[in-house]
Amino acid sequence: MAKLINSGQKTMQPKSRANVRFILHQPGVRSTHGVLYVRVTVDGLRAPERSTGIRVLPGEWDSKKQAVKGKSTEAGLINSRIAQLRTRFLEAQDHLTLSRETITSRKLAALAMGEGAADKYTFQEIYERFVREKELTSDNSKRTFQVYAKYFTNISRYLEESGQKGLLITDIDDRVFLGLIEYMKARFKEDYAAKISGFFRSVYTYAFNKGLVSKNPLASIRLGKSGLYDLTHLSQDEVKQLAAYDFSTLPLPDDTIRVLDEERDALVFSCFTGLHHSDYVEKRYRITEYNGSKWIEGHRVKSKGGRQDKPYQMKLHPLALAIIDKYQGIDKLPKRNNYKRNLILKQIAAYVGINKHLTTKIGRKTLTNYCINVLGISHEATAEILGHRSTNFIKHYGKLDKSRLDKDIQFDQEDL
């Protein structure tokens, strides 16, 4: 039962009810002891839980009595520390009352735990500060902050499932970080797991640079990457098979057939333009003409600070032109969110008989393969088409295959 602090006493301001409860966060992957956090609530409003730094074996904590079980010396010492913390909260409450200050849960917790102490910041609060500062001082694109949010969602899931929800920045150590890496590797491919873990370390390093923690135990931990990339793409025969499929022959409702038809067209269009999903749905592109041919041109959504420093351009393939004509203009191409698109593409793969995991990313990889291995375009030109300023990222989308090498390696007849 939560303990009311001085409830009913004159030192409490009228109608203010405060209580303090100690919550044991279960140990992480590599630990036997949990950490006691203090939960402060005033008039029903709760402050973020804060670490006491007290470590207790889960089986020895009595949640009801708010004390460690037993009469051992260690139990006595821990219970004495808990009693001292309660006294600090009573004193903080009396101080605020005598100062005629409004008592809030955050104010009470901060005063009792030590004003200006780094341990009053949760990882989430540091993350929010990190993002706000980046928004004000960097030229990162909107897409970059969306990626940050995805990383944080996965990190939050790990913290909650490992019993560390509301983790304070001062409670992060190599144990927490290694547990995060292990958790992510069990759920994602190695490279993506490394990206999430690297972001966690970046936020912690931000706290270290701001003086909120005294050391950085995460800096020396190496994040390994496989160096392997998923280069799954559609062959030109598969693209033509996809483009020619008639969904109206399926015994499905008209609306379902329309959705399948539209999403198929969107994927085929991406296979010949290389548009990233975010660039496709934002529609920051235009049709131009050069040397008698129509081209698609635009700037990546990921261009920094809206500077439009990542232009892309590609001559339009006849199938891409046919799709534009079908929808009576490039600005009328069908548009859905990425999640819905990927669900529909799974259905399309099954209906058409393509034994590959279709996602919105496969169009970009298909164009890369088409450029490099079918058209024989250089890596530099392919990077220009995709909207990259260097060839470094080409390896993420495609590579030279034997058919292309066979074309390039031709011996003189004299040598045969």
PDB file of C-alpha atoms in Angstrom, residues 24-217:
ATOM      1  CA  LEU A  24      11.661  -2.809  -7.733  1.00  0.00           C
ATOM      2  CA  HIS A  25      12.632  -2.900 -11.399  1.00  0.00           C
ATOM      3  CA  GLN A  26      13.426  -6.470 -12.325  1.00  0.00           C
ATOM      4  CA  PRO A  27      17.033  -7.329 -13.208  1.00  0.00           C
ATOM      5  CA  GLY A  28      18.158  -7.209 -16.805  1.00  0.00           C
ATOM      6  CA  VAL A  29      19.610  -9.982 -18.898  1.00  0.00           C
ATOM      7  CA  ARG A  30      22.980 -10.179 -17.151  1.00  0.00           C
ATOM      8  CA  SER A  31      22.106  -9.241 -13.563  1.00  0.00           C
ATOM      9  CA  THR A  32      20.676 -10.994 -10.508  1.00  0.00           C
ATOM     10  CA  HIS A  33      19.704  -7.822  -8.617  1.00  0.00           C
ATOM     11  CA  GLY A  34      16.959  -5.371  -9.468  1.00  0.00           C
ATOM     12  CA  VAL A  35      17.096  -1.633  -8.783  1.00  0.00           C
ATOM     13  CA  LEU A  36      14.700   0.180  -6.452  1.00  0.00           C
ATOM     14  CA  TYR A  37      13.019   3.196  -8.018  1.00  0.00           C
ATOM     15  CA  VAL A  38      10.969   5.747  -6.155  1.00  0.00           C
ATOM     16  CA  ARG A  39       7.556   6.749  -7.498  1.00  0.00           C
ATOM     17  CA  VAL A  40       6.219  10.105  -6.302  1.00  0.00           C
ATOM     18  CA  THR A  41       2.593  11.115  -6.812  1.00  0.00           C
ATOM     19  CA  VAL A  42       0.957  14.392  -5.784  1.00  0.00           C
ATOM     20  CA  ASP A  43      -2.774  14.878  -6.213  1.00  0.00           C
ATOM     21  CA  GLY A  44      -2.875  11.999  -8.669  1.00  0.00           C
ATOM     22  CA  LEU A  45      -0.072  13.375 -10.864  1.00  0.00           C
ATOM     23  CA  ARG A  46       3.010  11.162 -11.019  1.00  0.00           C
ATOM     24  CA  ALA A  47       6.602  12.263 -11.587  1.00  0.00           C
ATOM     25  CA  PRO A  48       8.958  10.077 -13.646  1.00  0.00           C
ATOM     26  CA  GLU A  49      10.296   7.262 -11.508  1.00  0.00           C
ATOM     27  CA  ARG A  50      13.802   7.898 -10.197  1.00  0.00           C
ATOM     28  CA  SER A  51      16.516   5.460  -9.275  1.00  0.00           C
ATOM     29  CA  THR A  52      17.597   5.179  -5.659  1.00  0.00           C
ATOM     30  CA  GLY A  53      20.701   3.249  -6.664  1.00  0.00           C
ATOM     31  CA  ILE A  54      19.694   0.508  -4.211  1.00  0.00           C
ATOM     32  CA  ARG A  55      20.054  -3.015  -5.614  1.00  0.00           C
ATOM     33  CA  VAL A  56      17.904  -5.814  -4.214  1.00  0.00           C
ATOM     34  CA  LEU A  57      17.365  -9.477  -5.058  1.00  0.00           C
ATOM     35  CA  PRO A  58      13.773  -9.808  -6.364  1.00  0.00           C
ATOM     36  CA  GLY A  59      12.946 -12.611  -3.925  1.00  0.00           C
ATOM     37  CA  GLU A  60      13.957 -10.484  -0.932  1.00  0.00           C
ATOM     38  CA  TRP A  61      11.774  -7.454  -1.665  1.00  0.00           C
ATOM     39  CA  ASP A  62       8.422  -7.155   0.116  1.00  0.00           C
ATOM     40  CA  SER A  63       6.370  -4.820  -2.048  1.00  0.00           C
ATOM     41  CA  LYS A  64       3.500  -4.630   0.436  1.00  0.00           C
ATOM     42  CA  LYS A  65       5.676  -3.728   3.409  1.00  0.00           C
ATOM     43  CA  GLN A  66       8.015  -1.628   1.240  1.00  0.00           C
ATOM     44  CA  ALA A  67      11.051  -3.225   2.832  1.00  0.00           C
ATOM     45  CA  VAL A  68      13.661  -5.925   2.358  1.00  0.00           C
ATOM     46  CA  LYS A  69      12.734  -9.198   4.049  1.00  0.00           C
ATOM     47  CA  GLY A  70      14.733 -10.743   6.840  1.00  0.00           C
ATOM     48  CA  LYS A  71      16.944  -9.563   9.668  1.00  0.00           C
ATOM     49  CA  SER A  72      20.355  -9.800   8.056  1.00  0.00           C
ATOM     50  CA  THR A  73      22.855  -6.967   8.337  1.00  0.00           C
ATOM     51  CA  GLU A  74      22.447  -6.210   4.632  1.00  0.00           C
ATOM     52  CA  ALA A  75      18.648  -6.085   4.933  1.00  0.00           C
ATOM     53  CA  GLY A  76      18.964  -3.724   7.893  1.00  0.00           C
ATOM     54  CA  LEU A  77      21.290  -1.398   6.002  1.00  0.00           C
ATOM     55  CA  ILE A  78      19.031  -1.252   2.949  1.00  0.00           C
ATOM     56  CA  ASN A  79      15.904  -0.648   5.044  1.00  0.00           C
ATOM     57  CA  SER A  80      17.775   2.113   6.873  1.00  0.00           C
ATOM     58  CA  ARG A  81      18.577   3.786   3.533  1.00  0.00           C
ATOM     59  CA  ILE A  82      14.903   3.537   2.522  1.00  0.00           C
ATOM     60  CA  ALA A  83      13.876   5.161   5.824  1.00  0.00           C
ATOM     61  CA  GLN A  84      16.383   7.967   5.235  1.00  0.00           C
ATOM     62  CA  LEU A  85      14.881   8.574   1.792  1.00  0.00           C
ATOM     63  CA  ARG A  86      11.403   8.809   3.284  1.00  0.00           C
ATOM     64  CA  THR A  87      12.703  11.372   5.763  1.00  0.00           C
ATOM     65  CA  ARG A  88      14.175  13.415   2.901  1.00  0.00           C
ATOM     66  CA  PHE A  89      10.793  13.469   1.195  1.00  0.00           C
ATOM     67  CA  LEU A  90       9.055  14.617   4.386  1.00  0.00           C
ATOM     68  CA  GLU A  91      11.643  17.384   4.792  1.00  0.00           C
ATOM     69  CA  ALA A  92      11.290  18.426   1.165  1.00  0.00           C
ATOM     70  CA  GLN A  93       7.528  18.550   1.532  1.00  0.00           C
ATOM     71  CA  ASP A  94       7.769  20.687   4.681  1.00  0.00           C
ATOM     72  CA  HIS A  95      10.240  23.016   2.942  1.00  0.00           C
ATOM     73  CA  LEU A  96       7.888  23.585   0.009  1.00  0.00           C
ATOM     74  CA  THR A  97       4.940  24.125   2.347  1.00  0.00           C
ATOM     75  CA  LEU A  98       6.769  26.680   4.499  1.00  0.00           C
ATOM     76  CA  SER A  99       7.994  28.449   1.361  1.00  0.00           C
ATOM     77  CA  ARG A 100       4.362  28.679   0.204  1.00  0.00           C
ATOM     78  CA  GLU A 101       5.313  26.943  -3.034  1.00  0.00           C
ATOM     79  CA  THR A 102       2.878  24.782  -4.939  1.00  0.00           C
ATOM     80  CA  ILE A 103       3.780  21.174  -4.324  1.00  0.00           C
ATOM     81  CA  THR A 104       4.088  19.088  -7.490  1.00  0.00           C
ATOM     82  CA  SER A 105       5.345  15.546  -7.887  1.00  0.00           C
ATOM     83  CA  ARG A 106       8.298  16.608 -10.043  1.00  0.00           C
ATOM     84  CA  LYS A 107       9.272  19.440  -7.707  1.00  0.00           C
ATOM     85  CA  LEU A 108       9.024  17.228  -4.645  1.00  0.00           C
ATOM     86  CA  ALA A 109      11.042  14.424  -6.238  1.00  0.00           C
ATOM     87  CA  ALA A 110      13.738  16.786  -7.530  1.00  0.00           C
ATOM     88  CA  LEU A 111      14.127  18.489  -4.136  1.00  0.00           C
ATOM     89  CA  ALA A 112      14.210  15.240  -2.175  1.00  0.00           C
ATOM     90  CA  MET A 113      16.579  13.470  -4.552  1.00  0.00           C
ATOM     91  CA  GLY A 114      18.852  16.498  -4.911  1.00  0.00           C
ATOM     92  CA  GLU A 115      18.319  19.557  -7.100  1.00  0.00           C
ATOM     93  CA  GLY A 116      20.518  19.494 -10.165  1.00  0.00           C
ATOM     94  CA  ALA A 117      21.421  15.839  -9.662  1.00  0.00           C
ATOM     95  CA  ALA A 118      21.915  13.966 -12.912  1.00  0.00           C
ATOM     96  CA  ASP A 119      19.931  11.006 -11.602  1.00  0.00           C
ATOM     97  CA  LYS A 120      16.694  12.904 -11.956  1.00  0.00           C
ATOM     98  CA  TYR A 121      16.837  12.479 -15.740  1.00  0.00           C
ATOM     99  CA  THR A 122      15.380   9.408 -17.387  1.00  0.00           C
ATOM    100  CA  PHE A 123      16.764   8.078 -20.640  1.00  0.00           C
ATOM    101  CA  GLN A 124      13.581   9.295 -22.325  1.00  0.00           C
ATOM    102  CA  GLU A 125      14.112  12.836 -21.041  1.00  0.00           C
ATOM    103  CA  ILE A 126      17.695  12.841 -22.344  1.00  0.00           C
ATOM    104  CA  TYR A 127      16.475  11.496 -25.689  1.00  0.00           C
ATOM    105  CA  GLU A 128      13.930  14.328 -25.921  1.00  0.00           C
ATOM    106  CA  ARG A 129      16.621  16.918 -25.119  1.00  0.00           C
ATOM    107  CA  PHE A 130      18.917  15.327 -27.706  1.00  0.00           C
ATOM    108  CA  VAL A 131      16.233  15.532 -30.412  1.00  0.00           C
ATOM    109  CA  ARG A 132      15.232  19.102 -29.538  1.00  0.00           C
ATOM    110  CA  GLU A 133      18.837  20.260 -29.760  1.00  0.00           C
ATOM    111  CA  LYS A 134      19.303  18.477 -33.091  1.00  0.00           C
ATOM    112  CA  GLU A 135      16.166  20.143 -34.442  1.00  0.00           C
ATOM    113  CA  LEU A 136      17.510  23.568 -33.489  1.00  0.00           C
ATOM    114  CA  THR A 137      21.163  23.190 -34.419  1.00  0.00           C
ATOM    115  CA  SER A 138      21.436  20.601 -37.197  1.00  0.00           C
ATOM    116  CA  ASP A 139      20.253  20.518 -40.795  1.00  0.00           C
ATOM    117  CA  ASN A 140      18.968  16.948 -40.494  1.00  0.00           C
ATOM    118  CA  SER A 141      15.974  16.143 -42.654  1.00  0.00           C
ATOM    119  CA  LYS A 142      12.480  15.281 -41.391  1.00  0.00           C
ATOM    120  CA  ARG A 143      13.157  11.706 -42.430  1.00  0.00           C
ATOM    121  CA  THR A 144      16.160  11.515 -40.070  1.00  0.00           C
ATOM    122  CA  PHE A 145      14.001  12.437 -37.071  1.00  0.00           C
ATOM    123  CA  GLN A 146      11.449   9.822 -38.106  1.00  0.00           C
ATOM    124  CA  VAL A 147      14.265   7.265 -38.002  1.00  0.00           C
ATOM    125  CA  TYR A 148      15.264   8.510 -34.528  1.00  0.00           C
ATOM    126  CA  ALA A 149      11.672   7.936 -33.373  1.00  0.00           C
ATOM    127  CA  LYS A 150      11.715   4.350 -34.695  1.00  0.00           C
ATOM    128  CA  TYR A 151      14.990   3.652 -32.910  1.00  0.00           C
ATOM    129  CA  PHE A 152      13.577   5.054 -29.663  1.00  0.00           C
ATOM    130  CA  THR A 153      10.417   2.935 -29.977  1.00  0.00           C
ATOM    131  CA  ASN A 154      12.528  -0.229 -30.180  1.00  0.00           C
ATOM    132  CA  ILE A 155      14.747   0.895 -27.306  1.00  0.00           C
ATOM    133  CA  SER A 156      11.663   1.626 -25.171  1.00  0.00           C
ATOM    134  CA  ARG A 157      10.325  -1.843 -25.922  1.00  0.00           C
ATOM    135  CA  TYR A 158      13.579  -3.376 -24.705  1.00  0.00           C
ATOM    136  CA  LEU A 159      13.580  -1.319 -21.507  1.00  0.00           C
ATOM    137  CA  GLU A 160       9.976  -2.235 -20.729  1.00  0.00           C
ATOM    138  CA  GLU A 161      10.370  -5.952 -21.428  1.00  0.00           C
ATOM    139  CA  SER A 162      13.596  -6.127 -19.390  1.00  0.00           C
ATOM    140  CA  GLY A 163      12.011  -4.456 -16.362  1.00  0.00           C
ATOM    141  CA  GLN A 164      13.837  -1.145 -16.819  1.00  0.00           C
ATOM    142  CA  LYS A 165      11.013   1.164 -17.882  1.00  0.00           C
ATOM    143  CA  GLY A 166      11.780   4.709 -16.766  1.00  0.00           C
ATOM    144  CA  LEU A 167      15.508   3.947 -16.701  1.00  0.00           C
ATOM    145  CA  LEU A 168      17.578   6.837 -15.369  1.00  0.00           C
ATOM    146  CA  ILE A 169      20.612   7.976 -17.295  1.00  0.00           C
ATOM    147  CA  THR A 170      22.846   7.293 -14.278  1.00  0.00           C
ATOM    148  CA  ASP A 171      21.706   3.655 -14.163  1.00  0.00           C
ATOM    149  CA  ILE A 172      22.999   2.918 -17.655  1.00  0.00           C
ATOM    150  CA  ASP A 173      26.130   0.806 -17.693  1.00  0.00           C
ATOM    151  CA  ASP A 174      27.755  -1.801 -19.920  1.00  0.00           C
ATOM    152  CA  ARG A 175      25.312  -4.410 -18.597  1.00  0.00           C
ATOM    153  CA  VAL A 176      22.319  -2.421 -19.843  1.00  0.00           C
ATOM    154  CA  PHE A 177      24.001  -1.729 -23.168  1.00  0.00           C
ATOM    155  CA  LEU A 178      25.026  -5.341 -23.785  1.00  0.00           C
ATOM    156  CA  GLY A 179      21.500  -6.425 -22.920  1.00  0.00           C
ATOM    157  CA  LEU A 180      20.168  -3.978 -25.514  1.00  0.00           C
ATOM    158  CA  ILE A 181      22.532  -5.312 -28.185  1.00  0.00           C
ATOM    159  CA  GLU A 182      21.530  -8.905 -27.415  1.00  0.00           C
ATOM    160  CA  TYR A 183      17.820  -8.004 -27.515  1.00  0.00           C
ATOM    161  CA  MET A 184      18.078  -6.208 -30.856  1.00  0.00           C
ATOM    162  CA  LYS A 185      20.171  -8.938 -32.490  1.00  0.00           C
ATOM    163  CA  ALA A 186      17.505 -11.480 -31.542  1.00  0.00           C
ATOM    164  CA  ARG A 187      14.860  -9.455 -33.391  1.00  0.00           C
ATOM    165  CA  PHE A 188      16.579  -7.700 -36.274  1.00  0.00           C
ATOM    166  CA  LYS A 189      19.339  -8.274 -38.770  1.00  0.00           C
ATOM    167  CA  GLU A 190      22.795  -7.545 -37.401  1.00  0.00           C
ATOM    168  CA  ASP A 191      23.308  -4.246 -39.221  1.00  0.00           C
ATOM    169  CA  TYR A 192      19.962  -2.775 -38.146  1.00  0.00           C
ATOM    170  CA  ALA A 193      20.503  -3.979 -34.570  1.00  0.00           C
ATOM    171  CA  ALA A 194      23.852  -2.148 -34.627  1.00  0.00           C
ATOM    172  CA  LYS A 195      22.160   1.052 -35.821  1.00  0.00           C
ATOM    173  CA  ILE A 196      19.658   1.007 -32.955  1.00  0.00           C
ATOM    174  CA  SER A 197      22.361   0.226 -30.405  1.00  0.00           C
ATOM    175  CA  GLY A 198      24.588   2.931 -31.880  1.00  0.00           C
ATOM    176  CA  PHE A 199      21.794   5.465 -31.501  1.00  0.00           C
ATOM    177  CA  PHE A 200      21.341   4.484 -27.845  1.00  0.00           C
ATOM    178  CA  ARG A 201      25.053   5.110 -27.341  1.00  0.00           C
ATOM    179  CA  SER A 202      24.827   8.469 -29.143  1.00  0.00           C
ATOM    180  CA  VAL A 203      22.110   9.644 -26.737  1.00  0.00           C
ATOM    181  CA  TYR A 204      24.172   8.486 -23.751  1.00  0.00           C
ATOM    182  CA  THR A 205      27.275  10.198 -25.146  1.00  0.00           C
ATOM    183  CA  TYR A 206      25.204  13.374 -25.469  1.00  0.00           C
ATOM    184  CA  ALA A 207      24.446  13.139 -21.726  1.00  0.00           C
ATOM    185  CA  PHE A 208      28.159  12.565 -21.026  1.00  0.00           C
ATOM    186  CA  ASN A 209      29.153  15.612 -23.085  1.00  0.00           C
ATOM    187  CA  LYS A 210      26.604  17.695 -21.175  1.00  0.00           C
ATOM    188  CA  GLY A 211      28.128  16.641 -17.870  1.00  0.00           C
ATOM    189  CA  LEU A 212      25.044  14.699 -16.767  1.00  0.00           C
ATOM    190  CA  VAL A 213      27.096  11.535 -16.258  1.00  0.00           C
ATOM    191  CA  SER A 214      30.720  11.400 -15.149  1.00  0.00           C
ATOM    192  CA  LYS A 215      31.950   8.615 -17.434  1.00  0.00           C
ATOM    193  CA  ASN A 216      31.017   6.807 -20.629  1.00  0.00           C
ATOM    194  CA  PRO A 217      31.305   3.022 -20.168  1.00  0.00           C
TER     195      PRO A 217
END
